[in-house]
PDB file of C-alpha atoms in Angstrom:
ATOM      1  CA  GLY A   1      12.353 -55.972 112.567  1.00 76.00           C
ATOM      2  CA  GLN A   2      12.641 -59.261 110.599  1.00 86.00           C
ATOM      3  CA  ASN A   3      15.993 -60.324 109.253  1.00 91.00           C
ATOM      4  CA  ILE A   4      17.394 -63.292 107.278  1.00 96.00           C
ATOM      5  CA  ASP A   5      20.972 -63.358 106.728  1.00 97.00           C
ATOM      6  CA  GLN A   6      22.957 -65.536 104.240  1.00 97.00           C
ATOM      7  CA  PRO A   7      26.328 -65.151 102.303  1.00 97.00           C
ATOM      8  CA  THR A   8      26.302 -63.078  99.288  1.00 96.00           C
ATOM      9  CA  GLU A   9      28.499 -65.489  97.306  1.00 97.00           C
ATOM     10  CA  MET A  10      30.264 -68.960  97.657  1.00 98.00           C
ATOM     11  CA  THR A  11      32.671 -70.952  95.392  1.00 98.00           C
ATOM     12  CA  ALA A  12      33.310 -74.570  95.390  1.00 97.00           C
ATOM     13  CA  THR A  13      34.596 -77.178  93.441  1.00 97.00           C
ATOM     14  CA  GLU A  14      32.789 -79.849  91.273  1.00 97.00           C
ATOM     15  CA  GLY A  15      32.579 -82.971  93.194  1.00 97.00           C
ATOM     16  CA  ALA A  16      33.097 -81.394  96.607  1.00 98.00           C
ATOM     17  CA  ILE A  17      30.745 -80.442  99.445  1.00 98.00           C
ATOM     18  CA  VAL A  18      29.386 -77.027 100.258  1.00 98.00           C
ATOM     19  CA  GLN A  19      27.349 -75.926 103.195  1.00 98.00           C
ATOM     20  CA  ILE A  20      25.192 -72.611 102.987  1.00 98.00           C
ATOM     21  CA  ASN A  21      24.200 -71.012 106.134  1.00 98.00           C
ATOM     22  CA  CYS A  22      20.979 -68.927 107.043  1.00 98.00           C
ATOM     23  CA  THR A  23      20.354 -67.131 110.266  1.00 98.00           C
ATOM     24  CA  TYR A  24      16.958 -65.567 110.897  1.00 97.00           C
ATOM     25  CA  GLN A  25      15.097 -63.221 113.581  1.00 96.00           C
ATOM     26  CA  THR A  26      11.593 -63.367 112.633  1.00 94.00           C
ATOM     27  CA  SER A  27       8.128 -62.676 114.379  1.00 90.00           C
ATOM     28  CA  GLY A  28       7.280 -66.277 115.004  1.00 92.00           C
ATOM     29  CA  PHE A  29       8.256 -69.178 113.132  1.00 94.00           C
ATOM     30  CA  ASN A  30       6.218 -71.346 110.968  1.00 93.00           C
ATOM     31  CA  GLY A  31       8.970 -73.199 108.807  1.00 94.00           C
ATOM     32  CA  LEU A  32      11.989 -72.513 106.691  1.00 96.00           C
ATOM     33  CA  PHE A  33      12.326 -73.095 103.105  1.00 96.00           C
ATOM     34  CA  TRP A  34      15.204 -73.227 100.853  1.00 97.00           C
ATOM     35  CA  TYR A  35      14.781 -72.280  96.950  1.00 97.00           C
ATOM     36  CA  GLN A  36      16.997 -72.804  94.074  1.00 97.00           C
ATOM     37  CA  GLN A  37      17.052 -70.088  91.328  1.00 96.00           C
ATOM     38  CA  HIS A  38      19.157 -70.459  88.300  1.00 95.00           C
ATOM     39  CA  ALA A  39      19.976 -67.261  86.514  1.00 91.00           C
ATOM     40  CA  GLY A  40      17.073 -65.895  84.578  1.00 86.00           C
ATOM     41  CA  GLU A  41      14.678 -68.686  85.914  1.00 89.00           C
ATOM     42  CA  ALA A  42      11.949 -68.945  88.628  1.00 91.00           C
ATOM     43  CA  PRO A  43      12.939 -70.056  91.906  1.00 94.00           C
ATOM     44  CA  THR A  44      12.243 -73.663  92.667  1.00 95.00           C
ATOM     45  CA  PHE A  45      11.493 -75.480  95.860  1.00 94.00           C
ATOM     46  CA  LEU A  46      14.353 -77.479  97.453  1.00 96.00           C
ATOM     47  CA  SER A  47      13.388 -78.073 101.129  1.00 95.00           C
ATOM     48  CA  TYR A  48      11.147 -77.394 104.099  1.00 95.00           C
ATOM     49  CA  ASN A  49      12.016 -77.596 107.770  1.00 96.00           C
ATOM     50  CA  VAL A  50       9.869 -77.012 110.743  1.00 95.00           C
ATOM     51  CA  LEU A  51      11.318 -79.311 113.315  1.00 95.00           C
ATOM     52  CA  ASP A  52      14.854 -79.196 114.603  1.00 97.00           C
ATOM     53  CA  GLY A  53      17.294 -81.813 112.890  1.00 97.00           C
ATOM     54  CA  LEU A  54      18.346 -82.725 109.594  1.00 97.00           C
ATOM     55  CA  GLU A  55      16.279 -83.498 106.310  1.00 94.00           C
ATOM     56  CA  GLU A  56      18.064 -85.210 103.517  1.00 94.00           C
ATOM     57  CA  LYS A  57      16.816 -85.415 100.032  1.00 91.00           C
ATOM     58  CA  GLY A  58      19.370 -87.136  97.617  1.00 94.00           C
ATOM     59  CA  ARG A  59      22.471 -84.720  97.360  1.00 97.00           C
ATOM     60  CA  PHE A  60      20.795 -82.107  99.190  1.00 97.00           C
ATOM     61  CA  SER A  61      20.262 -81.908 103.085  1.00 97.00           C
ATOM     62  CA  SER A  62      18.668 -79.214 105.140  1.00 98.00           C
ATOM     63  CA  PHE A  63      19.210 -78.493 108.925  1.00 98.00           C
ATOM     64  CA  LEU A  64      17.230 -76.406 111.225  1.00 98.00           C
ATOM     65  CA  SER A  65      17.918 -75.414 114.835  1.00 98.00           C
ATOM     66  CA  ARG A  66      15.067 -73.066 115.930  1.00 97.00           C
ATOM     67  CA  SER A  67      16.628 -72.325 119.292  1.00 96.00           C
ATOM     68  CA  LYS A  68      19.774 -70.669 117.447  1.00 96.00           C
ATOM     69  CA  GLY A  69      17.685 -69.324 114.524  1.00 97.00           C
ATOM     70  CA  TYR A  70      19.759 -71.028 112.224  1.00 97.00           C
ATOM     71  CA  SER A  71      19.676 -73.406 109.216  1.00 98.00           C
ATOM     72  CA  TYR A  72      22.119 -74.826 106.513  1.00 98.00           C
ATOM     73  CA  LEU A  73      21.641 -76.378 103.081  1.00 98.00           C
ATOM     74  CA  LEU A  74      24.314 -78.941 102.348  1.00 98.00           C
ATOM     75  CA  LEU A  75      25.083 -79.868  98.928  1.00 98.00           C
ATOM     76  CA  LYS A  76      27.043 -82.925  98.143  1.00 97.00           C
ATOM     77  CA  GLU A  77      28.829 -84.365  95.186  1.00 97.00           C
ATOM     78  CA  LEU A  78      28.611 -80.898  93.471  1.00 98.00           C
ATOM     79  CA  GLN A  79      27.904 -80.727  89.894  1.00 97.00           C
ATOM     80  CA  MET A  80      28.244 -77.679  87.262  1.00 97.00           C
ATOM     81  CA  LYS A  81      24.272 -77.445  87.128  1.00 97.00           C
ATOM     82  CA  ASP A  82      24.440 -76.688  90.848  1.00 98.00           C
ATOM     83  CA  SER A  83      25.748 -73.170  90.196  1.00 98.00           C
ATOM     84  CA  ALA A  84      22.765 -70.984  91.173  1.00 97.00           C
ATOM     85  CA  SER A  85      21.394 -68.805  93.740  1.00 97.00           C
ATOM     86  CA  TYR A  86      20.027 -70.597  96.865  1.00 98.00           C
ATOM     87  CA  LEU A  87      17.233 -68.486  98.795  1.00 97.00           C
ATOM     88  CA  CYS A  88      16.474 -69.118 102.404  1.00 98.00           C
ATOM     89  CA  ALA A  89      12.868 -68.093 103.621  1.00 96.00           C
ATOM     90  CA  VAL A  90      11.282 -68.238 106.782  1.00 95.00           C
ATOM     91  CA  MET A  91       7.423 -68.126 107.336  1.00 93.00           C
ATOM     92  CA  ASP A  92       6.539 -65.926 110.246  1.00 91.00           C
ATOM     93  CA  SER A  93       3.717 -65.812 112.636  1.00 90.00           C
ATOM     94  CA  ASN A  94       1.238 -64.394 109.878  1.00 85.00           C
ATOM     95  CA  TYR A  95       2.452 -67.259 107.473  1.00 85.00           C
ATOM     96  CA  GLN A  96       4.227 -64.582 105.302  1.00 86.00           C
ATOM     97  CA  LEU A  97       7.623 -65.623 103.877  1.00 90.00           C
ATOM     98  CA  ILE A  98      10.456 -63.507 104.690  1.00 93.00           C
ATOM     99  CA  TRP A  99      13.231 -63.870 102.251  1.00 95.00           C
ATOM    100  CA  GLY A 100      17.032 -63.494 102.489  1.00 96.00           C
ATOM    101  CA  ALA A 101      18.812 -62.013  99.675  1.00 96.00           C
ATOM    102  CA  GLY A 102      20.021 -65.264  98.502  1.00 96.00           C
ATOM    103  CA  THR A 103      23.677 -67.139  98.020  1.00 97.00           C
ATOM    104  CA  LYS A 104      25.247 -67.103  94.663  1.00 97.00           C
ATOM    105  CA  LEU A 105      26.949 -70.345  94.245  1.00 98.00           C
ATOM    106  CA  ILE A 106      29.693 -70.720  91.802  1.00 98.00           C
ATOM    107  CA  ILE A 107      31.033 -74.245  90.823  1.00 97.00           C
ATOM    108  CA  LYS A 108      34.380 -74.607  89.316  1.00 96.00           C
ATOM    109  CA  PRO A 109      35.743 -77.568  87.473  1.00 94.00           C
TER     110      PRO A 109
ATOM    111  CA  GLU B   1       0.715 -75.176  79.769  1.00 62.00           C
ATOM    112  CA  THR B   2       1.947 -76.458  83.247  1.00 78.00           C
ATOM    113  CA  GLY B   3       2.863 -74.669  86.484  1.00 93.00           C
ATOM    114  CA  VAL B   4       2.971 -70.976  86.569  1.00 96.00           C
ATOM    115  CA  THR B   5       3.527 -68.841  83.555  1.00 96.00           C
ATOM    116  CA  GLN B   6       4.189 -65.005  82.979  1.00 97.00           C
ATOM    117  CA  THR B   7       4.088 -62.857  79.986  1.00 97.00           C
ATOM    118  CA  PRO B   8       5.834 -60.923  78.782  1.00 97.00           C
ATOM    119  CA  ARG B   9       9.223 -62.308  79.665  1.00 96.00           C
ATOM    120  CA  HIS B  10      10.860 -59.015  78.892  1.00 96.00           C
ATOM    121  CA  LEU B  11       9.483 -55.524  78.916  1.00 96.00           C
ATOM    122  CA  VAL B  12      11.063 -52.055  78.321  1.00 95.00           C
ATOM    123  CA  MET B  13       9.019 -49.098  78.860  1.00 92.00           C
ATOM    124  CA  GLY B  14       9.141 -45.246  79.241  1.00 89.00           C
ATOM    125  CA  MET B  15       8.069 -43.583  82.407  1.00 88.00           C
ATOM    126  CA  THR B  16       4.882 -42.291  80.873  1.00 87.00           C
ATOM    127  CA  ASN B  17       3.782 -45.763  79.433  1.00 88.00           C
ATOM    128  CA  LYS B  18       1.118 -47.951  80.533  1.00 94.00           C
ATOM    129  CA  LYS B  19       1.546 -51.678  80.480  1.00 95.00           C
ATOM    130  CA  SER B  20       0.464 -54.630  82.187  1.00 97.00           C
ATOM    131  CA  LEU B  21       2.046 -58.025  83.290  1.00 98.00           C
ATOM    132  CA  LYS B  22       0.163 -61.293  83.102  1.00 98.00           C
ATOM    133  CA  CYS B  23       0.339 -64.391  85.366  1.00 98.00           C
ATOM    134  CA  GLU B  24      -1.684 -67.640  85.047  1.00 97.00           C
ATOM    135  CA  GLN B  25      -1.303 -70.697  87.064  1.00 96.00           C
ATOM    136  CA  HIS B  26      -2.384 -74.105  86.054  1.00 94.00           C
ATOM    137  CA  LEU B  27      -1.995 -75.856  89.401  1.00 94.00           C
ATOM    138  CA  GLY B  28      -5.629 -75.262  90.746  1.00 93.00           C
ATOM    139  CA  HIS B  29      -4.187 -73.125  93.638  1.00 94.00           C
ATOM    140  CA  ASN B  30      -6.300 -70.654  95.488  1.00 93.00           C
ATOM    141  CA  ALA B  31      -3.524 -67.999  96.395  1.00 93.00           C
ATOM    142  CA  MET B  32      -1.515 -65.806  94.158  1.00 95.00           C
ATOM    143  CA  TYR B  33       1.379 -63.435  94.761  1.00 95.00           C
ATOM    144  CA  TRP B  34       3.419 -60.604  93.088  1.00 96.00           C
ATOM    145  CA  TYR B  35       7.116 -60.250  94.207  1.00 96.00           C
ATOM    146  CA  LYS B  36       9.672 -57.759  93.090  1.00 96.00           C
ATOM    147  CA  GLN B  37      13.225 -59.221  93.026  1.00 95.00           C
ATOM    148  CA  SER B  38      16.040 -56.657  92.635  1.00 93.00           C
ATOM    149  CA  ALA B  39      19.660 -57.538  92.322  1.00 89.00           C
ATOM    150  CA  LYS B  40      21.330 -58.698  95.602  1.00 86.00           C
ATOM    151  CA  LYS B  41      18.177 -57.876  97.607  1.00 91.00           C
ATOM    152  CA  PRO B  42      15.668 -60.084  99.269  1.00 93.00           C
ATOM    153  CA  LEU B  43      12.270 -60.846  97.378  1.00 94.00           C
ATOM    154  CA  GLU B  44       9.887 -58.056  98.206  1.00 93.00           C
ATOM    155  CA  LEU B  45       6.294 -59.229  98.616  1.00 93.00           C
ATOM    156  CA  MET B  46       4.088 -56.808  96.895  1.00 95.00           C
ATOM    157  CA  PHE B  47       0.424 -58.215  96.671  1.00 94.00           C
ATOM    158  CA  VAL B  48      -1.336 -61.503  98.062  1.00 92.00           C
ATOM    159  CA  TYR B  49      -4.703 -62.631  96.682  1.00 93.00           C
ATOM    160  CA  SER B  50      -6.543 -65.445  98.078  1.00 88.00           C
ATOM    161  CA  LEU B  51      -9.701 -66.603  96.160  1.00 83.00           C
ATOM    162  CA  GLU B  52      -9.614 -63.477  94.058  1.00 79.00           C
ATOM    163  CA  GLU B  53      -9.789 -61.234  97.136  1.00 82.00           C
ATOM    164  CA  ARG B  54      -6.526 -59.075  97.961  1.00 82.00           C
ATOM    165  CA  VAL B  55      -5.378 -60.081 101.337  1.00 80.00           C
ATOM    166  CA  GLU B  56      -2.048 -58.298 101.475  1.00 76.00           C
ATOM    167  CA  ASN B  57      -0.685 -54.841 100.144  1.00 75.00           C
ATOM    168  CA  ASN B  58       2.827 -54.366 101.425  1.00 76.00           C
ATOM    169  CA  SER B  59       2.895 -50.579 101.132  1.00 85.00           C
ATOM    170  CA  VAL B  60       3.144 -50.695  97.395  1.00 92.00           C
ATOM    171  CA  PRO B  61       3.025 -47.402  95.382  1.00 93.00           C
ATOM    172  CA  SER B  62      -0.255 -46.762  93.570  1.00 92.00           C
ATOM    173  CA  ARG B  63       1.640 -46.817  90.195  1.00 94.00           C
ATOM    174  CA  PHE B  64       1.322 -50.464  90.585  1.00 96.00           C
ATOM    175  CA  SER B  65      -2.111 -51.725  90.506  1.00 95.00           C
ATOM    176  CA  PRO B  66      -3.005 -55.519  90.786  1.00 95.00           C
ATOM    177  CA  GLU B  67      -5.966 -57.293  89.191  1.00 95.00           C
ATOM    178  CA  CYS B  68      -7.199 -60.765  89.909  1.00 94.00           C
ATOM    179  CA  PRO B  69     -10.129 -61.654  87.901  1.00 93.00           C
ATOM    180  CA  ASN B  70     -10.391 -65.454  88.851  1.00 92.00           C
ATOM    181  CA  SER B  71      -8.300 -67.651  90.993  1.00 90.00           C
ATOM    182  CA  SER B  72      -6.101 -68.827  87.889  1.00 94.00           C
ATOM    183  CA  HIS B  73      -5.076 -65.234  86.606  1.00 96.00           C
ATOM    184  CA  LEU B  74      -3.303 -62.388  88.141  1.00 97.00           C
ATOM    185  CA  PHE B  75      -2.388 -59.032  86.412  1.00 97.00           C
ATOM    186  CA  LEU B  76      -0.109 -56.166  87.495  1.00 97.00           C
ATOM    187  CA  HIS B  77      -0.831 -52.859  85.758  1.00 97.00           C
ATOM    188  CA  LEU B  78       1.869 -50.262  85.512  1.00 96.00           C
ATOM    189  CA  HIS B  79       1.633 -46.640  84.862  1.00 94.00           C
ATOM    190  CA  THR B  80       4.061 -43.657  85.306  1.00 93.00           C
ATOM    191  CA  LEU B  81       6.926 -45.963  86.608  1.00 93.00           C
ATOM    192  CA  GLN B  82      10.208 -44.709  87.805  1.00 94.00           C
ATOM    193  CA  PRO B  83      13.600 -46.142  86.693  1.00 94.00           C
ATOM    194  CA  GLU B  84      14.077 -47.523  90.207  1.00 94.00           C
ATOM    195  CA  ASP B  85      11.199 -49.718  89.495  1.00 96.00           C
ATOM    196  CA  SER B  86      13.480 -51.799  87.183  1.00 96.00           C
ATOM    197  CA  ALA B  87      13.518 -55.360  88.476  1.00 96.00           C
ATOM    198  CA  LEU B  88      12.383 -58.723  87.849  1.00 96.00           C
ATOM    199  CA  TYR B  89       8.716 -59.264  88.936  1.00 97.00           C
ATOM    200  CA  LEU B  90       7.719 -62.582  89.797  1.00 97.00           C
ATOM    201  CA  CYS B  91       4.330 -64.250  90.221  1.00 97.00           C
ATOM    202  CA  ALA B  92       3.776 -67.190  92.483  1.00 96.00           C
ATOM    203  CA  SER B  93       0.817 -69.358  93.662  1.00 95.00           C
ATOM    204  CA  SER B  94       0.248 -71.855  96.613  1.00 93.00           C
ATOM    205  CA  GLN B  95      -2.676 -73.867  97.565  1.00 91.00           C
ATOM    206  CA  GLU B  96      -3.838 -71.658 100.433  1.00 83.00           C
ATOM    207  CA  THR B  97      -2.240 -68.325 102.051  1.00 76.00           C
ATOM    208  CA  MET B  98      -2.318 -69.875 105.513  1.00 75.00           C
ATOM    209  CA  GLY B  99      -0.830 -73.122 106.866  1.00 71.00           C
ATOM    210  CA  SER B 100       2.661 -73.938 107.617  1.00 67.00           C
ATOM    211  CA  TYR B 101       3.723 -76.062 104.862  1.00 74.00           C
ATOM    212  CA  ASN B 102       2.663 -73.677 102.016  1.00 80.00           C
ATOM    213  CA  GLU B 103       5.082 -74.167  99.094  1.00 89.00           C
ATOM    214  CA  GLN B 104       5.017 -71.396  96.622  1.00 93.00           C
ATOM    215  CA  PHE B 105       5.374 -72.117  92.942  1.00 95.00           C
ATOM    216  CA  PHE B 106       6.950 -69.343  91.051  1.00 96.00           C
ATOM    217  CA  GLY B 107       6.657 -68.210  87.460  1.00 95.00           C
ATOM    218  CA  PRO B 108       9.875 -67.368  85.473  1.00 94.00           C
ATOM    219  CA  GLY B 109       9.244 -63.632  85.950  1.00 96.00           C
ATOM    220  CA  THR B 110       9.098 -60.668  83.775  1.00 97.00           C
ATOM    221  CA  ARG B 111      12.353 -58.621  83.444  1.00 96.00           C
ATOM    222  CA  LEU B 112      11.151 -55.038  83.564  1.00 96.00           C
ATOM    223  CA  THR B 113      13.383 -52.071  82.492  1.00 96.00           C
ATOM    224  CA  VAL B 114      12.054 -48.580  82.792  1.00 95.00           C
ATOM    225  CA  LEU B 115      13.824 -45.738  80.871  1.00 92.00           C
TER     226      LEU B 115
END
């Protein structure tokens, strides 16, 4: 079966750096997405990786290793507003998104 | 209105009621989706529409009935639901259903409680 694993919850301190990992096993691979979802709100797109390596976008970076079935989202200079759930999703060979359960990130002052 | 909108935002219904969820996208996209989001579980894809035609139905019980009258509107008709159907129902749209870089844009969801 298809599976996406990510930690359920993480805690970090304001101003620090946090890395949220995602491992996947899917039928084919057409890219990996990271979304952010604040409580009670819509998920919003953060990043997309289809080739190995690091994609940087401001304070957020996303890394992909296709051979290892592994990705991480790196958040730098954490702010209180970064408290949210972070969803990892992989597009399989049928162009269907397979979702992880999300990682709830708690930022403490 | 911009993006993807959903109404109502909250809905409480009894098991014998009939209700409908509405989604509208203002992005000119061709594909629309219904997802179910339960606490601490992955998003579950329910239905996919491409240019008003249903292209995916992930073994969803018949008490959920989708309708897509045009590429901008999507409905989810609900009848004789069960308490375990209580969840956040998210609507999303994307330019197409195929293609690698196919970012989905989500609405804020309808929080459904079945008593």
